């Protein structure tokens, strides 16, 4: 009897996905999220048999040509099999993914009665959660039973037959990198997913607010070129219709509607127009927004700043979501993309009105995801870093600090349309949120330093006389803004 193998230790070639290879997608996801030195909690598991196909072929050839061995049984197995946790760590090193520095032996849960484990595992929320994780990591449920694989093989007959031949099982860590390389180049399931924008939006109805300039216009141009039925919305009729005509002349299926999204009646009218003309919406990009950079001390008599940002950034977006959602739920498919701000993660000073309105929309999206994900509705929040758009033009300091171009920002929106993640954020944004959660007082000092370093602009102070002669940013300001690239100051 010969145990089968699927990989080649010399070439790394794999002829099918099986065994530990099911976990490669999960290791790849960890590599994309975390640095390789990050310690991880994992599983120990039972011992598994892994032998490369070239060893099996050489051993079979040698044993088949030896006399007086007919009728014997030979297990072509690893004489020193590794535990599941050791195998996964070996492949994690090969793929530059974080390793499981602390591994829990699944046998420690054996004290829990089988009936209790089965009852908990059959609870609908538990089954759905586990199923979602397995689908996300592309791991078949049946593979889990091999984590505590109990079978041990007796290969003493094989060792006696191969003695003196020089044929032996190579150590996994000497060729694991070849297997990983072959898998990533040829067998990674992500290689066969249509990741083109055209494949996601062709003939789909995509509504983009704030579509006449900046991020909205750049996004509209990309989706129109990909074949989407592109609906752009803005207040200014002349500029809106001008860019519509330009995109139509380039061959795009583009429609334009004027609306003041700070006016709820105008939002409702827009929803009716779009649904009457197109029947439904596949993707809604809530991009239109209002930003105000002003300290709280300068806002004591400007309560309307908070009302205006909330009215457009939050209530206007929610009104459109609630208007288009009924047809999305009926069709059991739809995608909402909310353009938020890195300020929500970084808690940027002087942006209390703007950040609060965007944070409200973020919170709504997180709650809505829990309710609507089972109905085929996806929500994506993009915590956009600072972008060179007309919205930031009044703050002259931004002329000297690093910003994204509208085209670069639109690429993030395109990524959201294609991949449908729950959140898209820069590493700096995530890092800021993490530090604020772990060391809030220390982070408070950093933010207060930034507050003192970047004063209110002349526009924020309402000092019209100082607008023309506003001082250029200092070297310290430019250096700090460059270090915290993309954060609003």
Short mmCIF file of C-alpha atoms in Angstrom, two decimals:
data_model
loop_
_atom_site.label_atom_id
_atom_site.label_comp_id
_atom_site.label_asym_id
_atom_site.label_seq_id
_atom_site.Cartn_x
_atom_site.Cartn_y
_atom_site.Cartn_z
CA UNK A 1 0.00 0.00 0.00
CA UNK A 2 1.39 3.42 -0.98
CA UNK A 3 0.22 6.74 0.49
CA UNK A 4 -0.43 9.35 -2.16
CA UNK A 5 1.32 12.74 -2.40
CA UNK A 6 0.60 15.74 -4.60
CA UNK A 7 3.67 18.00 -4.45
CA UNK A 8 7.21 17.90 -5.79
CA UNK A 9 10.07 18.93 -3.51
CA UNK A 10 12.38 19.88 -6.41
CA UNK A 11 9.99 21.94 -8.56
CA UNK A 12 7.24 22.83 -6.06
CA UNK A 13 4.63 21.64 -8.55
CA UNK A 14 1.26 20.76 -7.01
CA UNK A 15 -1.39 18.91 -9.02
CA UNK A 16 -4.34 19.69 -6.75
CA UNK A 17 -5.39 21.69 -3.70
CA UNK A 18 -5.54 19.37 -0.72
CA UNK A 19 -4.60 19.09 2.95
CA UNK A 20 -2.53 22.03 4.25
CA UNK A 21 -2.88 23.92 0.97
CA UNK A 22 -6.44 24.81 1.97
CA UNK A 23 -4.92 27.06 4.63
CA UNK A 24 -2.71 29.00 2.20
CA UNK A 25 -5.42 31.58 1.48
CA UNK A 26 -5.77 32.28 5.21
CA UNK A 27 -1.99 32.67 5.59
CA UNK A 28 -1.96 35.02 2.61
CA UNK A 29 -4.70 37.17 4.17
CA UNK A 30 -2.73 37.40 7.41
CA UNK A 31 0.36 38.42 5.44
CA UNK A 32 -1.59 41.24 3.78
CA UNK A 33 -2.88 42.54 7.10
CA UNK A 34 -0.02 41.99 9.56
CA UNK A 35 3.80 42.12 9.45
CA UNK A 36 5.60 38.74 9.63
CA UNK A 37 6.99 39.47 13.11
CA UNK A 38 3.53 39.85 14.67
CA UNK A 39 2.93 37.02 17.22
CA UNK A 40 -0.26 35.05 16.60
CA UNK A 41 -2.44 32.61 18.55
CA UNK A 42 -3.07 29.36 16.72
CA UNK A 43 -3.70 25.63 16.95
CA UNK A 44 -1.37 22.72 17.66
CA UNK A 45 -3.40 19.83 16.27
CA UNK A 46 -2.46 16.24 15.63
CA UNK A 47 0.37 14.86 13.54
CA UNK A 48 -0.13 14.76 9.78
CA UNK A 49 1.73 12.87 7.09
CA UNK A 50 3.29 14.99 4.34
CA UNK A 51 5.62 13.43 1.78
CA UNK A 52 6.52 14.87 -1.65
CA UNK A 53 5.60 13.02 -4.81
CA UNK A 54 9.23 12.70 -5.96
CA UNK A 55 10.03 10.77 -2.77
CA UNK A 56 7.04 8.50 -3.38
CA UNK A 57 8.10 7.86 -7.00
CA UNK A 58 11.71 7.12 -6.05
CA UNK A 59 10.67 4.87 -3.16
CA UNK A 60 8.15 2.97 -5.29
CA UNK A 61 10.71 2.45 -8.04
CA UNK A 62 13.35 1.21 -5.61
CA UNK A 63 11.04 -1.11 -3.66
CA UNK A 64 9.43 -2.52 -6.82
CA UNK A 65 12.83 -3.64 -8.11
CA UNK A 66 13.94 -5.31 -4.87
CA UNK A 67 13.50 -9.09 -4.78
CA UNK A 68 11.42 -11.07 -2.28
CA UNK A 69 9.16 -8.15 -1.29
CA UNK A 70 6.00 -9.24 -3.10
CA UNK A 71 2.94 -9.26 -0.87
CA UNK A 72 4.43 -6.85 1.67
CA UNK A 73 2.75 -3.60 2.76
CA UNK A 74 4.74 -0.37 2.67
CA UNK A 75 3.61 2.94 4.18
CA UNK A 76 5.45 5.71 2.37
CA UNK A 77 5.08 8.15 5.23
CA UNK A 78 7.18 10.62 7.17
CA UNK A 79 8.93 8.76 10.01
CA UNK A 80 8.76 11.97 12.08
CA UNK A 81 5.42 13.54 11.18
CA UNK A 82 4.85 17.16 12.15
CA UNK A 83 1.89 18.56 14.03
CA UNK A 84 -0.62 20.72 12.16
CA UNK A 85 0.61 23.86 13.93
CA UNK A 86 4.22 23.14 12.96
CA UNK A 87 3.21 22.57 9.33
CA UNK A 88 1.27 25.84 9.16
CA UNK A 89 4.15 27.75 10.74
CA UNK A 90 6.55 26.27 8.19
CA UNK A 91 4.37 27.50 5.34
CA UNK A 92 3.86 30.84 7.13
CA UNK A 93 7.64 31.33 7.10
CA UNK A 94 7.75 30.34 3.44
CA UNK A 95 5.04 32.88 2.58
CA UNK A 96 6.36 35.64 4.91
CA UNK A 97 3.17 35.53 6.97
CA UNK A 98 2.93 35.85 10.79
CA UNK A 99 3.59 32.63 12.67
CA UNK A 100 1.52 31.10 15.48
CA UNK A 101 3.87 31.71 18.38
CA UNK A 102 1.35 30.31 20.88
CA UNK A 103 -0.45 27.18 19.77
CA UNK A 104 -3.41 25.66 21.60
CA UNK A 105 -3.81 21.89 21.48
CA UNK A 106 -7.36 21.08 20.42
CA UNK A 107 -7.34 18.07 22.72
CA UNK A 108 -7.55 20.38 25.73
CA UNK A 109 -11.24 20.86 24.90
CA UNK A 110 -11.92 17.15 25.16
CA UNK A 111 -13.30 17.63 28.68
CA UNK A 112 -16.34 19.33 27.15
CA UNK A 113 -18.96 16.63 26.53
CA UNK A 114 -19.49 15.82 22.87
CA UNK A 115 -23.20 16.56 23.16
CA UNK A 116 -22.50 20.05 24.45
CA UNK A 117 -19.99 20.74 21.66
CA UNK A 118 -22.48 19.53 19.08
CA UNK A 119 -25.31 21.61 20.56
CA UNK A 120 -23.22 24.79 20.56
CA UNK A 121 -21.91 24.11 17.06
CA UNK A 122 -25.45 23.69 15.73
CA UNK A 123 -26.68 27.03 17.05
CA UNK A 124 -27.66 29.11 13.97
CA UNK A 125 -25.47 32.15 14.84
CA UNK A 126 -22.46 29.91 15.52
CA UNK A 127 -22.95 27.90 12.33
CA UNK A 128 -23.35 31.04 10.25
CA UNK A 129 -20.30 32.71 11.80
CA UNK A 130 -18.10 29.66 11.30
CA UNK A 131 -19.42 29.20 7.78
CA UNK A 132 -18.66 32.83 6.93
CA UNK A 133 -15.08 32.53 8.21
CA UNK A 134 -14.50 29.27 6.32
CA UNK A 135 -15.88 30.77 3.10
CA UNK A 136 -13.77 33.88 3.53
CA UNK A 137 -10.62 31.81 4.04
CA UNK A 138 -11.68 29.27 1.38
CA UNK A 139 -11.37 26.33 3.79
CA UNK A 140 -13.80 23.39 3.33
CA UNK A 141 -15.53 22.43 6.56
CA UNK A 142 -14.51 18.79 6.08
CA UNK A 143 -10.83 19.73 6.43
CA UNK A 144 -11.29 20.72 10.09
CA UNK A 145 -11.60 17.11 11.23
CA UNK A 146 -8.02 16.48 10.12
CA UNK A 147 -6.70 19.08 12.59
CA UNK A 148 -6.87 16.36 15.23
CA UNK A 149 -6.04 13.54 12.80
CA UNK A 150 -5.52 10.48 15.06
CA UNK A 151 -4.03 7.95 12.61
CA UNK A 152 -0.36 6.94 12.93
CA UNK A 153 1.40 4.86 10.29
CA UNK A 154 3.96 2.11 10.79
CA UNK A 155 6.65 2.61 8.14
CA UNK A 156 9.32 0.28 9.51
CA UNK A 157 8.93 -2.04 6.51
CA UNK A 158 9.57 0.93 4.22
CA UNK A 159 12.66 2.03 6.14
CA UNK A 160 14.13 -1.48 5.95
CA UNK A 161 13.44 -1.67 2.22
CA UNK A 162 15.04 1.74 1.55
CA UNK A 163 18.05 1.23 3.81
CA UNK A 164 21.27 2.14 2.01
CA UNK A 165 19.45 3.63 -1.00
CA UNK A 166 19.80 7.26 0.07
CA UNK A 167 16.05 7.75 -0.52
CA UNK A 168 14.43 9.57 2.40
CA UNK A 169 11.69 12.07 3.13
CA UNK A 170 13.12 15.61 2.81
CA UNK A 171 12.46 18.07 5.63
CA UNK A 172 9.43 20.21 4.84
CA UNK A 173 11.22 23.47 5.61
CA UNK A 174 13.78 22.75 2.85
CA UNK A 175 11.19 22.87 0.07
CA UNK A 176 8.11 24.60 1.58
CA UNK A 177 9.08 27.82 -0.18
CA UNK A 178 8.88 26.06 -3.56
CA UNK A 179 5.36 24.82 -2.80
CA UNK A 180 4.24 28.27 -1.68
CA UNK A 181 5.75 29.90 -4.76
CA UNK A 182 4.05 27.43 -7.11
CA UNK A 183 0.71 27.80 -5.33
CA UNK A 184 0.84 31.61 -5.39
CA UNK A 185 1.74 31.66 -9.09
CA UNK A 186 -0.64 28.98 -10.35
CA UNK A 187 -3.25 27.76 -7.83
CA UNK A 188 -4.23 30.73 -5.66
CA UNK A 189 -8.04 30.99 -6.08
CA UNK A 190 -7.72 34.78 -6.19
CA UNK A 191 -5.95 34.45 -9.53
CA UNK A 192 -9.20 33.29 -11.12
CA UNK A 193 -11.48 35.98 -9.71
CA UNK A 194 -12.57 38.69 -12.12
CA UNK A 195 -10.99 41.74 -10.53
CA UNK A 196 -11.63 44.07 -13.41
CA UNK A 197 -13.88 47.06 -12.92
CA UNK A 198 -15.65 46.20 -16.15
CA UNK A 199 -16.52 42.76 -14.80
CA UNK A 200 -18.17 44.36 -11.76
CA UNK A 201 -20.03 47.35 -13.19
CA UNK A 202 -20.73 46.71 -16.87
CA UNK A 203 -24.39 47.59 -17.50
CA UNK A 204 -24.89 48.11 -13.74
CA UNK A 205 -26.48 51.33 -12.45
CA UNK A 206 -23.93 53.29 -10.44
CA UNK A 207 -25.03 56.51 -8.71
CA UNK A 208 -22.28 58.92 -7.65
CA UNK A 209 -23.07 62.06 -5.67
CA UNK A 210 -20.76 65.04 -5.95
CA UNK A 211 -20.05 63.77 -9.45
CA UNK A 212 -19.19 67.02 -11.19
CA UNK A 213 -15.70 67.49 -9.73
CA UNK A 214 -12.98 65.99 -7.55
CA UNK A 215 -13.27 62.41 -6.36
CA UNK A 216 -16.79 61.99 -7.70
CA UNK A 217 -15.88 63.06 -11.22
CA UNK A 218 -12.73 60.92 -11.32
CA UNK A 219 -14.74 57.91 -10.11
CA UNK A 220 -17.53 58.56 -12.62
CA UNK A 221 -15.02 58.68 -15.46
CA UNK A 222 -13.57 55.32 -14.45
CA UNK A 223 -16.89 53.50 -14.07
CA UNK A 224 -18.31 55.06 -17.26
CA UNK A 225 -15.25 53.86 -19.18
CA UNK A 226 -15.87 50.38 -17.71
CA UNK A 227 -19.39 50.28 -19.18
CA UNK A 228 -21.53 51.21 -16.19
CA UNK A 229 -24.81 53.08 -16.46
CA UNK A 230 -23.31 56.07 -14.66
CA UNK A 231 -25.58 58.49 -12.81
CA UNK A 232 -23.85 61.63 -11.56
CA UNK A 233 -25.47 64.03 -9.10
CA UNK A 234 -24.48 67.57 -8.10
CA UNK A 235 -26.02 70.94 -7.28
CA UNK A 236 -24.45 73.03 -10.04
CA UNK A 237 -26.28 72.37 -13.29
CA UNK A 238 -23.83 73.98 -15.72
CA UNK A 239 -20.72 72.13 -14.57
CA UNK A 240 -22.64 68.87 -14.06
CA UNK A 241 -24.09 68.81 -17.55
CA UNK A 242 -20.76 69.81 -19.05
CA UNK A 243 -18.92 66.80 -17.60
CA UNK A 244 -21.89 64.56 -18.52
CA UNK A 245 -21.64 65.66 -22.16
CA UNK A 246 -17.86 65.06 -22.15
CA UNK A 247 -18.26 61.52 -20.82
CA UNK A 248 -21.08 60.79 -23.26
CA UNK A 249 -18.90 62.02 -26.12
CA UNK A 250 -16.25 59.53 -24.96
CA UNK A 251 -18.79 56.72 -25.32
CA UNK A 252 -20.08 56.49 -21.74
CA UNK A 253 -23.68 55.79 -20.73
CA UNK A 254 -23.92 58.80 -18.42
CA UNK A 255 -26.95 60.50 -16.91
CA UNK A 256 -26.95 63.67 -14.80
CA UNK A 257 -29.43 64.89 -12.19
CA UNK A 258 -29.24 68.07 -10.16
CA UNK A 259 -30.09 67.87 -6.46
CA UNK A 260 -29.33 69.66 -3.22
CA UNK A 261 -28.62 66.74 -0.92
CA UNK A 262 -28.84 68.94 2.15
CA UNK A 263 -32.56 69.28 1.32
CA UNK A 264 -34.52 66.15 2.13
CA UNK A 265 -37.25 66.94 -0.41
CA UNK A 266 -34.59 67.24 -3.09
CA UNK A 267 -33.15 63.87 -2.04
CA UNK A 268 -36.57 62.26 -2.34
CA UNK A 269 -37.10 63.80 -5.77
CA UNK A 270 -33.73 62.47 -6.90
CA UNK A 271 -34.59 58.96 -5.73
CA UNK A 272 -37.87 59.04 -7.67
CA UNK A 273 -36.15 60.32 -10.82
CA UNK A 274 -33.44 57.67 -10.76
CA UNK A 275 -35.81 54.78 -10.03
CA UNK A 276 -38.32 55.94 -12.66
CA UNK A 277 -35.56 56.18 -15.27
CA UNK A 278 -33.43 53.15 -14.36
CA UNK A 279 -35.59 50.90 -12.19
CA UNK A 280 -32.99 50.23 -9.52
CA UNK A 281 -29.51 51.13 -8.30
CA UNK A 282 -26.71 48.58 -8.06
CA UNK A 283 -24.04 50.79 -6.49
CA UNK A 284 -24.53 54.04 -4.56
CA UNK A 285 -21.42 56.12 -3.88
CA UNK A 286 -22.15 58.73 -1.21
CA UNK A 287 -19.35 61.11 -2.10
CA UNK A 288 -20.89 64.58 -1.81
CA UNK A 289 -19.80 66.24 1.41
CA UNK A 290 -19.07 69.46 3.25
CA UNK A 291 -15.90 70.00 5.29
CA UNK A 292 -15.32 72.74 7.86
CA UNK A 293 -11.93 73.34 9.47
CA UNK A 294 -12.52 75.48 12.54
CA UNK A 295 -11.60 75.11 16.21
CA UNK A 296 -14.34 74.70 18.78
CA UNK A 297 -13.39 78.00 20.43
CA UNK A 298 -13.97 79.75 17.12
CA UNK A 299 -17.34 77.98 16.74
CA UNK A 300 -19.18 79.10 19.86
CA UNK A 301 -21.48 81.33 17.81
CA UNK A 302 -21.48 79.05 14.74
CA UNK A 303 -23.72 76.17 15.74
CA UNK A 304 -24.92 76.13 12.15
CA UNK A 305 -21.52 74.65 11.18
CA UNK A 306 -22.49 71.44 12.96
CA UNK A 307 -25.99 71.52 11.51
CA UNK A 308 -24.76 72.03 7.92
CA UNK A 309 -22.20 69.22 8.00
CA UNK A 310 -24.65 66.82 9.61
CA UNK A 311 -27.40 67.77 7.17
CA UNK A 312 -25.36 66.96 4.06
CA UNK A 313 -22.79 64.41 5.19
CA UNK A 314 -25.14 62.33 7.32
CA UNK A 315 -28.83 63.02 6.72
CA UNK A 316 -28.43 63.50 2.96
CA UNK A 317 -26.56 60.21 2.61
CA UNK A 318 -29.01 58.34 4.83
CA UNK A 319 -31.95 59.72 2.86
CA UNK A 320 -30.54 58.31 -0.38
CA UNK A 321 -29.68 54.98 1.23
CA UNK A 322 -33.20 54.65 2.63
CA UNK A 323 -34.65 55.65 -0.75
CA UNK A 324 -32.72 53.14 -2.83
CA UNK A 325 -32.62 50.33 -0.27
CA UNK A 326 -36.14 48.88 -0.82
CA UNK A 327 -35.39 47.85 -4.41
CA UNK A 328 -31.95 46.59 -3.35
CA UNK A 329 -33.45 44.30 -0.70
CA UNK A 330 -36.15 43.12 -3.10
CA UNK A 331 -33.48 42.18 -5.65
CA UNK A 332 -31.23 40.88 -2.84
CA UNK A 333 -28.19 42.72 -4.15
CA UNK A 334 -26.78 46.19 -3.79
CA UNK A 335 -23.65 48.01 -2.66
CA UNK A 336 -23.40 51.22 -0.63
CA UNK A 337 -20.03 53.00 -0.62
CA UNK A 338 -19.68 55.86 1.86
CA UNK A 339 -16.77 58.23 1.42
CA UNK A 340 -15.72 58.93 4.99
CA UNK A 341 -12.54 60.54 6.30
CA UNK A 342 -9.26 59.48 7.85
CA UNK A 343 -10.20 62.07 10.47
CA UNK A 344 -12.73 59.59 11.91
CA UNK A 345 -9.83 57.24 12.72
CA UNK A 346 -7.31 59.95 13.64
CA UNK A 347 -9.75 62.27 15.51
CA UNK A 348 -8.29 65.32 13.81
CA UNK A 349 -8.51 68.54 15.85
CA UNK A 350 -10.34 71.51 14.29
CA UNK A 351 -12.60 69.12 12.38
CA UNK A 352 -15.11 68.33 15.10
CA UNK A 353 -18.12 69.24 12.95
CA UNK A 354 -16.93 67.38 9.86
CA UNK A 355 -15.57 64.30 11.65
CA UNK A 356 -18.68 63.94 13.81
CA UNK A 357 -20.93 63.88 10.73
CA UNK A 358 -18.76 61.29 9.01
CA UNK A 359 -18.50 59.21 12.19
CA UNK A 360 -22.31 59.13 12.36
CA UNK A 361 -22.43 57.72 8.82
CA UNK A 362 -19.75 55.16 9.72
CA UNK A 363 -21.77 54.02 12.73
CA UNK A 364 -24.94 53.72 10.64
CA UNK A 365 -23.09 51.57 8.10
CA UNK A 366 -21.75 49.21 10.77
CA UNK A 367 -25.24 48.74 12.21
CA UNK A 368 -26.78 48.30 8.75
CA UNK A 369 -24.22 45.65 7.83
CA UNK A 370 -25.38 43.51 10.72
CA UNK A 371 -28.97 43.74 9.51
CA UNK A 372 -28.61 43.57 5.74
CA UNK A 373 -25.59 41.39 4.94
CA UNK A 374 -27.87 38.35 4.86
CA UNK A 375 -29.98 40.06 2.21
CA UNK A 376 -27.13 40.51 -0.23
CA UNK A 377 -26.44 44.18 0.63
CA UNK A 378 -22.83 45.28 1.11
CA UNK A 379 -21.54 48.41 2.83
CA UNK A 380 -18.06 49.82 2.29
CA UNK A 381 -16.66 52.74 4.27
CA UNK A 382 -13.63 54.49 2.78
CA UNK A 383 -11.70 56.54 5.34
CA UNK A 384 -10.27 58.80 2.69
CA UNK A 385 -7.03 60.65 3.42
CA UNK A 386 -6.53 64.27 2.41
CA UNK A 387 -7.33 64.77 -1.29
CA UNK A 388 -6.55 67.80 -3.45
CA UNK A 389 -10.11 68.91 -4.20
CA UNK A 390 -11.98 72.25 -4.21
CA UNK A 391 -13.25 71.35 -0.71
CA UNK A 392 -9.82 71.99 0.86
CA UNK A 393 -8.95 75.03 -1.32
CA UNK A 394 -9.88 77.67 1.34
CA UNK A 395 -7.14 76.30 3.64
CA UNK A 396 -3.99 77.60 1.94
CA UNK A 397 -1.72 75.53 4.17
CA UNK A 398 -2.79 72.41 2.26
CA UNK A 399 -0.98 73.74 -0.81
CA UNK A 400 2.29 72.70 0.88
CA UNK A 401 1.40 69.33 2.40
CA UNK A 402 1.15 65.86 0.80
CA UNK A 403 -2.27 65.03 -0.63
CA UNK A 404 -3.81 62.41 -2.90
CA UNK A 405 -4.92 63.42 -6.36
CA UNK A 406 -8.62 62.91 -7.21
CA UNK A 407 -7.55 60.11 -9.58
CA UNK A 408 -5.68 58.31 -6.78
CA UNK A 409 -8.69 58.72 -4.50
CA UNK A 410 -10.96 57.34 -7.23
CA UNK A 411 -8.74 54.25 -7.38
CA UNK A 412 -9.70 53.57 -3.74
CA UNK A 413 -13.38 53.82 -4.70
CA UNK A 414 -12.78 51.43 -7.61
CA UNK A 415 -11.11 49.02 -5.19
CA UNK A 416 -14.19 49.25 -2.99
CA UNK A 417 -16.49 48.46 -5.93
CA UNK A 418 -14.43 45.45 -6.99
CA UNK A 419 -13.58 43.89 -3.63
CA UNK A 420 -16.55 45.04 -1.49
CA UNK A 421 -14.59 45.22 1.78
CA UNK A 422 -16.26 46.59 4.90
CA UNK A 423 -13.59 49.28 5.21
CA UNK A 424 -10.77 50.78 3.18
CA UNK A 425 -8.26 52.82 5.15
CA UNK A 426 -4.60 53.73 4.98
CA UNK A 427 -2.16 52.07 7.35
CA UNK A 428 -1.64 55.43 9.05
CA UNK A 429 -5.36 55.73 9.70
CA UNK A 430 -5.57 52.24 11.18
CA UNK A 431 -2.41 52.82 13.20
CA UNK A 432 -3.84 56.09 14.58
CA UNK A 433 -7.04 54.37 15.66
CA UNK A 434 -5.04 51.55 17.26
CA UNK A 435 -2.77 53.90 19.23
CA UNK A 436 -5.78 55.93 20.35
CA UNK A 437 -7.42 52.73 21.62
CA UNK A 438 -4.32 51.43 23.39
CA UNK A 439 -2.85 54.69 24.71
CA UNK A 440 -5.50 57.41 24.53
CA UNK A 441 -3.66 59.88 26.77
CA UNK A 442 -0.45 59.61 24.79
CA UNK A 443 -2.40 60.03 21.56
CA UNK A 444 -4.15 63.05 23.06
CA UNK A 445 -0.75 64.71 23.52
CA UNK A 446 0.08 64.14 19.84
CA UNK A 447 -3.24 65.62 18.73
CA UNK A 448 -2.88 68.61 21.02
CA UNK A 449 0.62 69.21 19.66
CA UNK A 450 -0.83 69.24 16.16
CA UNK A 451 -3.62 71.58 17.28
CA UNK A 452 -1.11 74.08 18.63
CA UNK A 453 1.14 73.72 15.59
CA UNK A 454 -1.58 74.37 13.00
CA UNK A 455 -3.62 77.51 13.83
CA UNK A 456 -7.05 78.39 12.48
CA UNK A 457 -6.89 79.78 8.95
CA UNK A 458 -7.90 83.34 8.20
CA UNK A 459 -11.03 81.94 6.52
CA UNK A 460 -11.96 80.00 9.67
CA UNK A 461 -11.42 83.10 11.81
CA UNK A 462 -13.53 85.15 9.42
CA UNK A 463 -10.63 87.58 8.97
CA UNK A 464 -11.16 88.69 5.39
CA UNK A 465 -8.38 91.26 5.59
CA UNK A 466 -5.84 88.56 6.38
CA UNK A 467 -6.88 86.17 3.61
CA UNK A 468 -4.53 87.56 0.96
CA UNK A 469 -1.56 87.91 3.27
CA UNK A 470 -1.92 84.61 5.08
CA UNK A 471 1.49 83.34 6.15
CA UNK A 472 3.07 80.38 4.39
CA UNK A 473 3.36 77.18 6.44
CA UNK A 474 6.52 76.81 8.51
CA UNK A 475 9.07 74.05 8.05
CA UNK A 476 7.82 72.44 11.28
CA UNK A 477 4.26 72.36 9.96
CA UNK A 478 5.31 70.88 6.62
CA UNK A 479 7.50 68.26 8.33
CA UNK A 480 4.72 67.22 10.73
CA UNK A 481 2.14 67.05 7.93
CA UNK A 482 4.53 64.97 5.82
CA UNK A 483 5.10 62.57 8.71
CA UNK A 484 1.35 62.18 9.21
CA UNK A 485 0.64 61.99 5.48
CA UNK A 486 -2.99 62.33 4.52
CA UNK A 487 -4.34 63.39 7.93
CA UNK A 488 -6.35 66.61 8.09
CA UNK A 489 -4.71 69.29 10.27
#
